[in-house]
PDB file of C-alpha atoms and ligand atoms in Angstrom:
ATOM      1  CA  MET L 165     104.672 113.111 116.459  1.00  0.00           C
ATOM      2  CA  THR L 166     100.934 113.144 117.254  1.00  0.00           C
ATOM      3  CA  GLU L 167      99.376 112.513 120.663  1.00  0.00           C
ATOM      4  CA  ASN L 168      98.223 109.061 119.463  1.00  0.00           C
ATOM      5  CA  GLN L 169     101.766 108.011 118.773  1.00  0.00           C
ATOM      6  CA  ASN L 170     102.302 107.159 122.444  1.00  0.00           C
ATOM      7  CA  ASN L 171     100.093 104.068 122.043  1.00  0.00           C
ATOM      8  CA  VAL L 172     101.440 100.848 120.578  1.00  0.00           C
ATOM      9  CA  LEU L 173      99.083  99.577 117.865  1.00  0.00           C
ATOM     10  CA  VAL L 174     101.190  96.674 116.549  1.00  0.00           C
ATOM     11  CA  LYS L 175     103.764  94.610 118.369  1.00  0.00           C
ATOM     12  CA  ALA L 176     105.745  91.984 116.474  1.00  0.00           C
ATOM     13  CA  ASP L 177     107.632  89.672 118.805  1.00  0.00           C
ATOM     14  CA  HIS L 178     110.461  87.567 117.322  1.00  0.00           C
ATOM     15  CA  ILE L 179     108.631  86.871 114.060  1.00  0.00           C
ATOM     16  CA  LYS L 180     110.072  84.165 111.824  1.00  0.00           C
ATOM     17  CA  VAL L 181     108.474  83.131 108.539  1.00  0.00           C
ATOM     18  CA  TYR L 182     110.174  80.179 106.889  1.00  0.00           C
ATOM     19  CA  PHE L 183     109.091  78.411 103.693  1.00  0.00           C
ATOM     20  CA  LYS L 184     110.093  74.968 102.487  1.00  0.00           C
ATOM     21  CA  GLY L 185     112.106  75.106  99.244  1.00  0.00           C
ATOM     22  CA  LYS L 186     110.804  73.501  96.045  1.00  0.00           C
ATOM     23  CA  ASN L 187     113.112  70.520  96.521  1.00  0.00           C
ATOM     24  CA  LYS L 188     115.575  69.129  99.081  1.00  0.00           C
ATOM     25  CA  LYS L 189     118.502  71.003  97.534  1.00  0.00           C
ATOM     26  CA  SER L 190     116.842  74.416  97.814  1.00  0.00           C
ATOM     27  CA  GLY L 191     116.535  74.115 101.648  1.00  0.00           C
ATOM     28  CA  THR L 192     114.442  76.409 103.831  1.00  0.00           C
ATOM     29  CA  VAL L 193     113.760  79.977 102.705  1.00  0.00           C
ATOM     30  CA  LYS L 194     114.036  82.289 105.712  1.00  0.00           C
ATOM     31  CA  ALA L 195     111.830  85.091 104.379  1.00  0.00           C
ATOM     32  CA  VAL L 196     111.570  86.795 107.780  1.00  0.00           C
ATOM     33  CA  ASP L 197     114.221  85.886 110.313  1.00  0.00           C
ATOM     34  CA  ASP L 198     113.496  86.970 113.881  1.00  0.00           C
ATOM     35  CA  ILE L 199     112.057  90.473 113.652  1.00  0.00           C
ATOM     36  CA  SER L 200     110.717  92.333 116.691  1.00  0.00           C
ATOM     37  CA  LEU L 201     109.300  95.856 116.526  1.00  0.00           C
ATOM     38  CA  GLU L 202     106.476  98.094 117.669  1.00  0.00           C
ATOM     39  CA  ILE L 203     104.354 100.414 115.512  1.00  0.00           C
ATOM     40  CA  MET L 204     102.736 103.335 117.266  1.00  0.00           C
ATOM     41  CA  GLU L 205      99.170 104.491 116.645  1.00  0.00           C
ATOM     42  CA  GLY L 206      99.086 107.292 114.046  1.00  0.00           C
ATOM     43  CA  GLU L 207     102.579 106.487 112.776  1.00  0.00           C
ATOM     44  CA  THR L 208     103.719 105.746 109.240  1.00  0.00           C
ATOM     45  CA  PHE L 209     106.309 103.031 109.609  1.00  0.00           C
ATOM     46  CA  GLY L 210     108.270 102.655 106.373  1.00  0.00           C
ATOM     47  CA  VAL L 211     110.133  99.513 105.327  1.00  0.00           C
ATOM     48  CA  VAL L 212     112.621  99.497 102.500  1.00  0.00           C
ATOM     49  CA  GLY L 213     114.794  96.830 100.925  1.00  0.00           C
ATOM     50  CA  GLU L 214     115.530  95.081  97.661  1.00  0.00           C
ATOM     51  CA  SER L 215     113.083  92.661  96.103  1.00  0.00           C
ATOM     52  CA  GLY L 216     113.029  89.348  98.026  1.00  0.00           C
ATOM     53  CA  CYS L 217     114.237  90.786 101.369  1.00  0.00           C
ATOM     54  CA  GLY L 218     111.034  89.652 103.134  1.00  0.00           C
ATOM     55  CA  LYS L 219     109.346  93.027 103.603  1.00  0.00           C
ATOM     56  CA  SER L 220     106.047  92.016 101.949  1.00  0.00           C
ATOM     57  CA  THR L 221     105.943  88.691 103.807  1.00  0.00           C
ATOM     58  CA  PHE L 222     106.449  90.551 107.079  1.00  0.00           C
ATOM     59  CA  GLY L 223     103.699  93.065 106.172  1.00  0.00           C
ATOM     60  CA  ARG L 224     101.282  90.253 105.355  1.00  0.00           C
ATOM     61  CA  THR L 225     102.074  88.623 108.690  1.00  0.00           C
ATOM     62  CA  LEU L 226     100.986  91.786 110.524  1.00  0.00           C
ATOM     63  CA  VAL L 227      97.449  91.500 109.097  1.00  0.00           C
ATOM     64  CA  ARG L 228      97.312  87.689 109.400  1.00  0.00           C
ATOM     65  CA  LEU L 229      97.471  87.003 105.660  1.00  0.00           C
ATOM     66  CA  GLN L 230     100.599  84.991 106.445  1.00  0.00           C
ATOM     67  CA  LYS L 231     101.006  82.762 109.483  1.00  0.00           C
ATOM     68  CA  PRO L 232     104.372  83.163 111.221  1.00  0.00           C
ATOM     69  CA  THR L 233     106.474  80.014 111.663  1.00  0.00           C
ATOM     70  CA  SER L 234     107.176  81.283 115.167  1.00  0.00           C
ATOM     71  CA  GLY L 235     106.738  84.482 117.136  1.00  0.00           C
ATOM     72  CA  LYS L 236     103.655  86.529 117.898  1.00  0.00           C
ATOM     73  CA  VAL L 237     101.850  89.524 116.422  1.00  0.00           C
ATOM     74  CA  PHE L 238      99.705  91.691 118.693  1.00  0.00           C
ATOM     75  CA  LEU L 239      97.271  94.068 116.994  1.00  0.00           C
ATOM     76  CA  ASP L 240      95.588  96.591 119.290  1.00  0.00           C
ATOM     77  CA  GLY L 241      96.752  94.541 122.278  1.00  0.00           C
ATOM     78  CA  GLU L 242      95.412  91.161 121.093  1.00  0.00           C
ATOM     79  CA  ASP L 243      97.449  88.155 120.046  1.00  0.00           C
ATOM     80  CA  THR L 244      96.263  87.658 116.453  1.00  0.00           C
ATOM     81  CA  ALA L 245      97.054  83.915 116.499  1.00  0.00           C
ATOM     82  CA  ASP L 246      94.623  83.209 119.358  1.00  0.00           C
ATOM     83  CA  LEU L 247      91.545  84.782 117.806  1.00  0.00           C
ATOM     84  CA  LYS L 248      88.620  82.811 116.430  1.00  0.00           C
ATOM     85  CA  GLY L 249      85.081  83.479 115.161  1.00  0.00           C
ATOM     86  CA  LYS L 250      83.710  86.938 115.912  1.00  0.00           C
ATOM     87  CA  LYS L 251      86.941  88.164 117.528  1.00  0.00           C
ATOM     88  CA  LEU L 252      88.933  87.100 114.473  1.00  0.00           C
ATOM     89  CA  LYS L 253      86.599  88.996 112.131  1.00  0.00           C
ATOM     90  CA  GLU L 254      86.884  92.091 114.341  1.00  0.00           C
ATOM     91  CA  MET L 255      90.664  91.859 114.164  1.00  0.00           C
ATOM     92  CA  CYS L 256      90.551  91.454 110.353  1.00  0.00           C
ATOM     93  CA  ARG L 257      88.586  94.706 110.154  1.00  0.00           C
ATOM     94  CA  LYS L 258      91.289  96.508 112.115  1.00  0.00           C
ATOM     95  CA  GLY L 259      94.118  95.503 109.761  1.00  0.00           C
ATOM     96  CA  GLN L 260      93.759  95.894 105.977  1.00  0.00           C
ATOM     97  CA  ILE L 261      96.143  95.870 103.021  1.00  0.00           C
ATOM     98  CA  ILE L 262      96.603  97.796  99.760  1.00  0.00           C
ATOM     99  CA  PHE L 263      98.396  95.749  97.110  1.00  0.00           C
ATOM    100  CA  GLN L 264     100.941  96.805  94.514  1.00  0.00           C
ATOM    101  CA  ASP L 265      99.141  96.001  91.304  1.00  0.00           C
ATOM    102  CA  PRO L 266      95.579  97.356  91.277  1.00  0.00           C
ATOM    103  CA  SER L 267      94.847  95.533  88.004  1.00  0.00           C
ATOM    104  CA  ALA L 268      95.647  92.162  89.551  1.00  0.00           C
ATOM    105  CA  CYS L 269      93.736  92.606  92.804  1.00  0.00           C
ATOM    106  CA  LEU L 270      90.384  93.834  91.436  1.00  0.00           C
ATOM    107  CA  ASN L 271      88.076  91.171  90.013  1.00  0.00           C
ATOM    108  CA  PRO L 272      87.722  92.072  86.291  1.00  0.00           C
ATOM    109  CA  ARG L 273      84.214  90.552  86.151  1.00  0.00           C
ATOM    110  CA  ARG L 274      82.786  92.741  88.914  1.00  0.00           C
ATOM    111  CA  THR L 275      81.773  96.373  88.754  1.00  0.00           C
ATOM    112  CA  ILE L 276      83.329  98.886  91.149  1.00  0.00           C
ATOM    113  CA  ARG L 277      80.084  98.854  93.172  1.00  0.00           C
ATOM    114  CA  GLN L 278      80.267  95.056  93.520  1.00  0.00           C
ATOM    115  CA  ILE L 279      83.962  95.249  94.452  1.00  0.00           C
ATOM    116  CA  LEU L 280      83.282  97.808  97.178  1.00  0.00           C
ATOM    117  CA  MET L 281      80.325  95.764  98.412  1.00  0.00           C
ATOM    118  CA  GLU L 282      82.508  92.677  99.028  1.00  0.00           C
ATOM    119  CA  PRO L 283      83.967  93.613 102.452  1.00  0.00           C
ATOM    120  CA  PHE L 284      80.432  94.156 103.829  1.00  0.00           C
ATOM    121  CA  GLU L 285      79.269  90.824 102.368  1.00  0.00           C
ATOM    122  CA  ILE L 286      82.239  88.900 103.753  1.00  0.00           C
ATOM    123  CA  HIS L 287      81.748  90.424 107.216  1.00  0.00           C
ATOM    124  CA  ASN L 288      77.917  90.026 107.149  1.00  0.00           C
ATOM    125  CA  MET L 289      77.485  93.742 107.728  1.00  0.00           C
ATOM    126  CA  LYS L 290      74.883  94.503 105.090  1.00  0.00           C
ATOM    127  CA  LYS L 291      72.136  94.757 107.747  1.00  0.00           C
ATOM    128  CA  GLU L 292      73.984  96.892 110.262  1.00  0.00           C
ATOM    129  CA  VAL L 293      75.552  99.342 107.774  1.00  0.00           C
ATOM    130  CA  ASP L 294      73.845 101.521 105.156  1.00  0.00           C
ATOM    131  CA  VAL L 295      76.135 100.054 102.510  1.00  0.00           C
ATOM    132  CA  ASP L 296      75.041 102.306  99.615  1.00  0.00           C
ATOM    133  CA  ALA L 297      75.675 105.434 101.670  1.00  0.00           C
ATOM    134  CA  ARG L 298      78.994 104.058 102.930  1.00  0.00           C
ATOM    135  CA  ILE L 299      80.147 103.257  99.377  1.00  0.00           C
ATOM    136  CA  LEU L 300      79.362 106.822  98.269  1.00  0.00           C
ATOM    137  CA  GLU L 301      81.297 108.107 101.274  1.00  0.00           C
ATOM    138  CA  LEU L 302      84.280 105.906 100.354  1.00  0.00           C
ATOM    139  CA  LEU L 303      84.225 107.145  96.749  1.00  0.00           C
ATOM    140  CA  GLN L 304      84.277 110.721  97.973  1.00  0.00           C
ATOM    141  CA  LEU L 305      87.153 109.994 100.357  1.00  0.00           C
ATOM    142  CA  VAL L 306      89.352 108.632  97.562  1.00  0.00           C
ATOM    143  CA  GLY L 307      88.376 111.242  94.934  1.00  0.00           C
ATOM    144  CA  LEU L 308      86.187 109.108  92.640  1.00  0.00           C
ATOM    145  CA  ASP L 309      82.694 109.895  91.332  1.00  0.00           C
ATOM    146  CA  GLU L 310      79.394 108.067  91.559  1.00  0.00           C
ATOM    147  CA  TYR L 311      79.439 107.184  87.861  1.00  0.00           C
ATOM    148  CA  HIS L 312      82.556 105.048  88.471  1.00  0.00           C
ATOM    149  CA  LEU L 313      80.376 102.563  90.387  1.00  0.00           C
ATOM    150  CA  SER L 314      78.945 101.030  87.199  1.00  0.00           C
ATOM    151  CA  ARG L 315      82.382 100.737  85.558  1.00  0.00           C
ATOM    152  CA  TYR L 316      84.566  97.625  85.392  1.00  0.00           C
ATOM    153  CA  PRO L 317      88.250  97.787  86.448  1.00  0.00           C
ATOM    154  CA  HIS L 318      89.514  97.726  82.834  1.00  0.00           C
ATOM    155  CA  GLU L 319      87.588 100.964  82.163  1.00  0.00           C
ATOM    156  CA  LEU L 320      89.620 102.857  84.797  1.00  0.00           C
ATOM    157  CA  SER L 321      93.154 104.282  84.700  1.00  0.00           C
ATOM    158  CA  GLY L 322      95.912 102.817  86.926  1.00  0.00           C
ATOM    159  CA  GLY L 323      95.538 105.650  89.434  1.00  0.00           C
ATOM    160  CA  GLN L 324      91.737 105.254  89.560  1.00  0.00           C
ATOM    161  CA  LYS L 325      92.083 101.504  90.112  1.00  0.00           C
ATOM    162  CA  GLN L 326      94.461 102.105  92.998  1.00  0.00           C
ATOM    163  CA  ARG L 327      91.916 104.558  94.471  1.00  0.00           C
ATOM    164  CA  VAL L 328      89.349 101.735  94.344  1.00  0.00           C
ATOM    165  CA  GLY L 329      91.889  99.488  96.138  1.00  0.00           C
ATOM    166  CA  ILE L 330      92.304 102.164  98.803  1.00  0.00           C
ATOM    167  CA  ALA L 331      88.520 102.607  99.153  1.00  0.00           C
ATOM    168  CA  ARG L 332      88.131  98.836  99.610  1.00  0.00           C
ATOM    169  CA  ALA L 333      90.834  98.823 102.289  1.00  0.00           C
ATOM    170  CA  LEU L 334      89.036 101.675 104.098  1.00  0.00           C
ATOM    171  CA  ALA L 335      85.571 100.115 103.876  1.00  0.00           C
ATOM    172  CA  LEU L 336      85.546  98.492 107.326  1.00  0.00           C
ATOM    173  CA  SER L 337      87.188 101.472 109.098  1.00  0.00           C
ATOM    174  CA  PRO L 338      90.572  99.846 109.848  1.00  0.00           C
ATOM    175  CA  LYS L 339      93.184 101.179 112.251  1.00  0.00           C
ATOM    176  CA  LEU L 340      96.201  99.734 110.436  1.00  0.00           C
ATOM    177  CA  ILE L 341      96.776  99.644 106.674  1.00  0.00           C
ATOM    178  CA  VAL L 342      99.687  97.758 105.158  1.00  0.00           C
ATOM    179  CA  CYS L 343     100.611  99.585 101.930  1.00  0.00           C
ATOM    180  CA  ASP L 344     102.523  96.920  99.997  1.00  0.00           C
ATOM    181  CA  GLU L 345     104.369  98.763  97.209  1.00  0.00           C
ATOM    182  CA  ALA L 346     101.093 100.699  96.854  1.00  0.00           C
ATOM    183  CA  VAL L 347     102.470 103.248  94.390  1.00  0.00           C
ATOM    184  CA  SER L 348     105.216 101.238  92.660  1.00  0.00           C
ATOM    185  CA  ALA L 349     103.118 100.266  89.635  1.00  0.00           C
ATOM    186  CA  LEU L 350     101.980 103.857  88.975  1.00  0.00           C
ATOM    187  CA  ASP L 351     103.436 106.612  86.793  1.00  0.00           C
ATOM    188  CA  VAL L 352     105.505 109.160  88.737  1.00  0.00           C
ATOM    189  CA  SER L 353     102.882 111.946  88.529  1.00  0.00           C
ATOM    190  CA  VAL L 354     100.107 109.566  89.635  1.00  0.00           C
ATOM    191  CA  GLN L 355     102.393 108.249  92.395  1.00  0.00           C
ATOM    192  CA  ALA L 356     102.581 111.740  93.877  1.00  0.00           C
ATOM    193  CA  GLN L 357      98.765 112.098  93.793  1.00  0.00           C
ATOM    194  CA  VAL L 358      98.220 108.749  95.507  1.00  0.00           C
ATOM    195  CA  LEU L 359     100.896 109.516  98.139  1.00  0.00           C
ATOM    196  CA  ASN L 360      99.154 112.829  98.876  1.00  0.00           C
ATOM    197  CA  LEU L 361      95.813 111.030  99.111  1.00  0.00           C
ATOM    198  CA  LEU L 362      97.234 108.477 101.568  1.00  0.00           C
ATOM    199  CA  GLN L 363      98.629 111.314 103.671  1.00  0.00           C
ATOM    200  CA  GLU L 364      95.265 113.166 103.704  1.00  0.00           C
ATOM    201  CA  LEU L 365      93.395 109.978 104.634  1.00  0.00           C
ATOM    202  CA  LYS L 366      95.840 109.235 107.422  1.00  0.00           C
ATOM    203  CA  GLU L 367      95.177 112.596 109.017  1.00  0.00           C
ATOM    204  CA  LYS L 368      91.422 112.583 108.425  1.00  0.00           C
ATOM    205  CA  LEU L 369      90.796 109.013 109.598  1.00  0.00           C
ATOM    206  CA  HIS L 370      93.622 108.698 112.175  1.00  0.00           C
ATOM    207  CA  LEU L 371      95.169 105.754 110.352  1.00  0.00           C
ATOM    208  CA  THR L 372      98.442 103.955 110.976  1.00  0.00           C
ATOM    209  CA  TYR L 373     100.443 102.793 107.954  1.00  0.00           C
ATOM    210  CA  PHE L 374     103.004 100.067 107.489  1.00  0.00           C
ATOM    211  CA  PHE L 375     104.450 101.388 104.241  1.00  0.00           C
ATOM    212  CA  ILE L 376     106.522  98.960 102.149  1.00  0.00           C
ATOM    213  CA  SER L 377     108.631 100.023  99.181  1.00  0.00           C
ATOM    214  CA  HIS L 378     111.847  99.106  97.390  1.00  0.00           C
ATOM    215  CA  ASN L 379     112.307 102.858  96.812  1.00  0.00           C
ATOM    216  CA  LEU L 380     113.927 104.695  99.733  1.00  0.00           C
ATOM    217  CA  ASN L 381     112.967 108.047  98.203  1.00  0.00           C
ATOM    218  CA  VAL L 382     109.254 107.166  98.365  1.00  0.00           C
ATOM    219  CA  VAL L 383     109.603 105.797 101.905  1.00  0.00           C
ATOM    220  CA  TYR L 384     111.353 109.009 102.993  1.00  0.00           C
ATOM    221  CA  GLN L 385     108.461 111.125 101.701  1.00  0.00           C
ATOM    222  CA  VAL L 386     105.839 109.501 103.919  1.00  0.00           C
ATOM    223  CA  SER L 387     107.444 107.812 106.930  1.00  0.00           C
ATOM    224  CA  ASP L 388     107.901 108.813 110.561  1.00  0.00           C
ATOM    225  CA  ARG L 389     110.306 105.917 111.100  1.00  0.00           C
ATOM    226  CA  VAL L 390     112.110 103.756 108.566  1.00  0.00           C
ATOM    227  CA  ALA L 391     113.371 100.170 108.819  1.00  0.00           C
ATOM    228  CA  VAL L 392     115.882  98.854 106.278  1.00  0.00           C
ATOM    229  CA  MET L 393     115.632  95.111 105.582  1.00  0.00           C
ATOM    230  CA  TYR L 394     118.206  92.776 104.083  1.00  0.00           C
ATOM    231  CA  LEU L 395     117.665  89.021 103.655  1.00  0.00           C
ATOM    232  CA  GLY L 396     114.882  88.686 106.213  1.00  0.00           C
ATOM    233  CA  LYS L 397     116.422  90.906 108.906  1.00  0.00           C
ATOM    234  CA  ILE L 398     116.240  94.559 109.919  1.00  0.00           C
ATOM    235  CA  VAL L 399     119.712  96.051 109.560  1.00  0.00           C
ATOM    236  CA  GLU L 400     118.859  99.650 110.483  1.00  0.00           C
ATOM    237  CA  LEU L 401     115.811 101.275 112.107  1.00  0.00           C
ATOM    238  CA  ALA L 402     115.514 104.973 112.858  1.00  0.00           C
ATOM    239  CA  PRO L 403     113.284 108.036 112.894  1.00  0.00           C
ATOM    240  CA  TYR L 404     113.089 109.481 109.391  1.00  0.00           C
ATOM    241  CA  ASP L 405     115.149 112.609 110.148  1.00  0.00           C
ATOM    242  CA  SER L 406     117.827 110.700 112.044  1.00  0.00           C
ATOM    243  CA  LEU L 407     118.279 108.283 109.128  1.00  0.00           C
ATOM    244  CA  TYR L 408     118.347 111.105 106.628  1.00  0.00           C
ATOM    245  CA  GLU L 409     121.100 112.893 108.550  1.00  0.00           C
ATOM    246  CA  HIS L 410     123.140 109.842 109.439  1.00  0.00           C
ATOM    247  CA  ARG L 411     123.112 106.402 107.850  1.00  0.00           C
ATOM    248  CA  TYR L 412     125.284 104.003 109.780  1.00  0.00           C
ATOM    249  CA  HIS L 413     124.810 100.690 107.978  1.00  0.00           C
ATOM    250  CA  PRO L 414     126.797 100.294 104.728  1.00  0.00           C
ATOM    251  CA  TYR L 415     123.725  98.821 103.022  1.00  0.00           C
ATOM    252  CA  THR L 416     121.557 101.855 103.906  1.00  0.00           C
ATOM    253  CA  GLU L 417     124.340 104.100 102.675  1.00  0.00           C
ATOM    254  CA  ALA L 418     124.351 102.271  99.328  1.00  0.00           C
ATOM    255  CA  LEU L 419     120.540 102.449  99.046  1.00  0.00           C
ATOM    256  CA  LEU L 420     120.555 106.170  99.783  1.00  0.00           C
ATOM    257  CA  SER L 421     123.337 106.867  97.330  1.00  0.00           C
ATOM    258  CA  ALA L 422     121.114 105.397  94.588  1.00  0.00           C
ATOM    259  CA  ILE L 423     118.723 108.363  95.011  1.00  0.00           C
ATOM    260  CA  PRO L 424     119.894 111.011  92.515  1.00  0.00           C
ATOM    261  CA  GLN L 425     121.392 113.887  94.542  1.00  0.00           C
ATOM    262  CA  VAL L 426     123.804 116.598  93.607  1.00  0.00           C
ATOM    263  CA  ASP L 427     126.459 117.400  96.207  1.00  0.00           C
ATOM    264  CA  GLU L 428     128.000 120.849  96.753  1.00  0.00           C
ATOM    265  CA  ASN L 429     130.593 120.189  94.042  1.00  0.00           C
ATOM    266  CA  GLY L 430     127.847 119.549  91.533  1.00  0.00           C
ATOM    267  CA  GLN L 431     128.550 115.819  91.351  1.00  0.00           C
ATOM    268  CA  THR L 432     126.413 112.801  92.054  1.00  0.00           C
ATOM    269  CA  GLU L 433     128.086 110.059  94.040  1.00  0.00           C
ATOM    270  CA  ARG L 434     126.727 106.558  93.936  1.00  0.00           C
ATOM    271  CA  ILE L 435     127.896 103.488  95.847  1.00  0.00           C
ATOM    272  CA  ARG L 436     127.426 100.525  93.563  1.00  0.00           C
ATOM    273  CA  LEU L 437     126.813  97.244  95.346  1.00  0.00           C
ATOM    274  CA  GLU L 438     128.816  94.407  93.853  1.00  0.00           C
ATOM    275  CA  GLY L 439     127.287  90.981  93.333  1.00  0.00           C
ATOM    276  CA  GLU L 440     123.775  89.575  93.449  1.00  0.00           C
ATOM    277  CA  VAL L 441     121.526  89.429  96.496  1.00  0.00           C
ATOM    278  CA  PRO L 442     122.311  85.989  98.030  1.00  0.00           C
ATOM    279  CA  SER L 443     119.520  83.413  98.198  1.00  0.00           C
ATOM    280  CA  PRO L 444     117.437  83.586 101.415  1.00  0.00           C
ATOM    281  CA  SER L 445     117.520  79.768 101.435  1.00  0.00           C
ATOM    282  CA  ASN L 446     121.292  79.843 101.772  1.00  0.00           C
ATOM    283  CA  PRO L 447     122.261  83.201 103.284  1.00  0.00           C
ATOM    284  CA  PRO L 448     125.933  83.993 103.918  1.00  0.00           C
ATOM    285  CA  SER L 449     127.297  83.133 107.364  1.00  0.00           C
ATOM    286  CA  GLY L 450     127.858  85.858 109.975  1.00  0.00           C
ATOM    287  CA  CYS L 451     126.555  89.188 108.722  1.00  0.00           C
ATOM    288  CA  HIS L 452     124.331  88.325 105.733  1.00  0.00           C
ATOM    289  CA  PHE L 453     125.572  91.457 103.960  1.00  0.00           C
ATOM    290  CA  HIS L 454     129.280  90.564 104.171  1.00  0.00           C
ATOM    291  CA  THR L 455     129.521  89.231 100.593  1.00  0.00           C
ATOM    292  CA  ARG L 456     128.654  92.711  99.228  1.00  0.00           C
ATOM    293  CA  CYS L 457     129.965  95.038 101.924  1.00  0.00           C
ATOM    294  CA  THR L 458     132.904  97.327 101.166  1.00  0.00           C
ATOM    295  CA  LYS L 459     133.779  97.542 104.899  1.00  0.00           C
ATOM    296  CA  VAL L 460     133.817  93.804 105.618  1.00  0.00           C
ATOM    297  CA  CYS L 461     136.334  92.396 108.156  1.00  0.00           C
ATOM    298  CA  GLU L 462     137.085  88.799 109.247  1.00  0.00           C
ATOM    299  CA  ARG L 463     134.655  88.950 112.186  1.00  0.00           C
ATOM    300  CA  CYS L 464     131.765  89.831 109.830  1.00  0.00           C
ATOM    301  CA  LYS L 465     132.148  86.459 108.076  1.00  0.00           C
ATOM    302  CA  THR L 466     131.469  84.373 111.177  1.00  0.00           C
ATOM    303  CA  GLU L 467     129.534  86.476 113.686  1.00  0.00           C
ATOM    304  CA  ALA L 468     126.081  87.961 113.062  1.00  0.00           C
ATOM    305  CA  PRO L 469     125.775  91.510 114.446  1.00  0.00           C
ATOM    306  CA  ASP L 470     122.901  92.359 116.828  1.00  0.00           C
ATOM    307  CA  LEU L 471     120.617  95.338 116.337  1.00  0.00           C
ATOM    308  CA  ARG L 472     121.965  97.959 118.793  1.00  0.00           C
ATOM    309  CA  GLU L 473     121.007 101.522 119.617  1.00  0.00           C
ATOM    310  CA  VAL L 474     123.667 103.982 118.416  1.00  0.00           C
ATOM    311  CA  SER L 475     121.729 107.187 119.109  1.00  0.00           C
ATOM    312  CA  PRO L 476     118.242 107.751 120.612  1.00  0.00           C
ATOM    313  CA  GLY L 477     115.805 105.534 118.690  1.00  0.00           C
ATOM    314  CA  HIS L 478     118.402 104.736 116.003  1.00  0.00           C
ATOM    315  CA  LEU L 479     119.323 101.041 115.819  1.00  0.00           C
ATOM    316  CA  VAL L 480     121.951  99.400 113.617  1.00  0.00           C
ATOM    317  CA  ALA L 481     123.123  95.814 113.100  1.00  0.00           C
ATOM    318  CA  CYS L 482     126.779  96.188 112.118  1.00  0.00           C
ATOM    319  CA  HIS L 483     130.065  95.320 113.868  1.00  0.00           C
ATOM    320  CA  LEU L 484     131.446  98.764 112.987  1.00  0.00           C
ATOM    321  CA  TYR L 485     129.243 100.159 115.776  1.00  0.00           C
ATOM    322  CA  ASP L 486     129.643  97.449 118.454  1.00  0.00           C
ATOM    323  CA  ARG L 487     130.840  98.919 121.689  1.00  0.00           C
TER     324      ARG L 487
HETATM  325 FE1  SF4 C 156     129.663  95.274 106.599  1.00  0.00          FE
HETATM  326 FE2  SF4 C 156     130.635  93.864 108.626  1.00  0.00          FE
HETATM  327 FE3  SF4 C 156     128.902  95.815 109.091  1.00  0.00          FE
HETATM  328 FE4  SF4 C 156     128.112  93.542 107.942  1.00  0.00          FE
HETATM  329  S1  SF4 C 156     128.900  93.776 110.022  1.00  0.00           S
HETATM  330  S2  SF4 C 156     127.572  95.592 107.311  1.00  0.00           S
HETATM  331  S3  SF4 C 156     129.880  93.053 106.688  1.00  0.00           S
HETATM  332  S4  SF4 C 156     130.959  96.026 108.245  1.00  0.00           S
END
């Protein structure tokens, strides 16, 4: 843990994000259902969960790309919902996002120079910043060359496009970067290069990451703390090493068992989850995981477990660990 990690950079206070279903029958989709947490400055906070668990919606809420239905987000001590005008723009500079698919988030009709110019145009900073020099600096930071500036996105490889996405996120010198499945669309070898780059940039620029992935293995590689999400809720939250040594929640155990590992007998054990992920518009009663849990009991079907501390900094929402 670095010295910076004593300061809270992000505080999410009882965040709920609900969406109306397409029709009356589909009901309300509870994408994020009452999440509170703090992210420390200089930390990489990893979030893992299956597709549709609400992790991306929650990440977008932290940088104000998604308005919460209720609850508050504080970034660098300021309530992001209250900000307007100049203060709002300042806050937007502090929190940036890297998206999953670099091909989809770069305008195909603009050159890389024009794409990297955009943040300075949007924030009216072309007079106060030497934009050309800053763009060259950004290229160097992400390992691209000057000749890439005249290229269009389709002329770059997947890894190069993601480097452009990272450079764009860095342009306004943010404090927090939400990495939303930032390496999921890349080949495994390129994934490793981009993960290394993110790690180098974090150290060099004192960044804080909110790192989202469906892949627990990837989250393990980069995170200081890891939260496991299931149907809009955090079911386990712990420092990386604590979670690696001891998974309490049956869902985390199943996710971890999906990472290929050979035990001392030379065998790989995998816990296969039965059934589909239930719809977030009609989640199961009690513990949302009870329809797929191998350790379910009667109480789980009616009573939702609270997130409780089971060892220092290690929180779990499961009746197996209620005192
Ligand atoms: Fe399984 Fe019950 Fe724990 Fe939910 S509360 S994870 S159903 S044991």
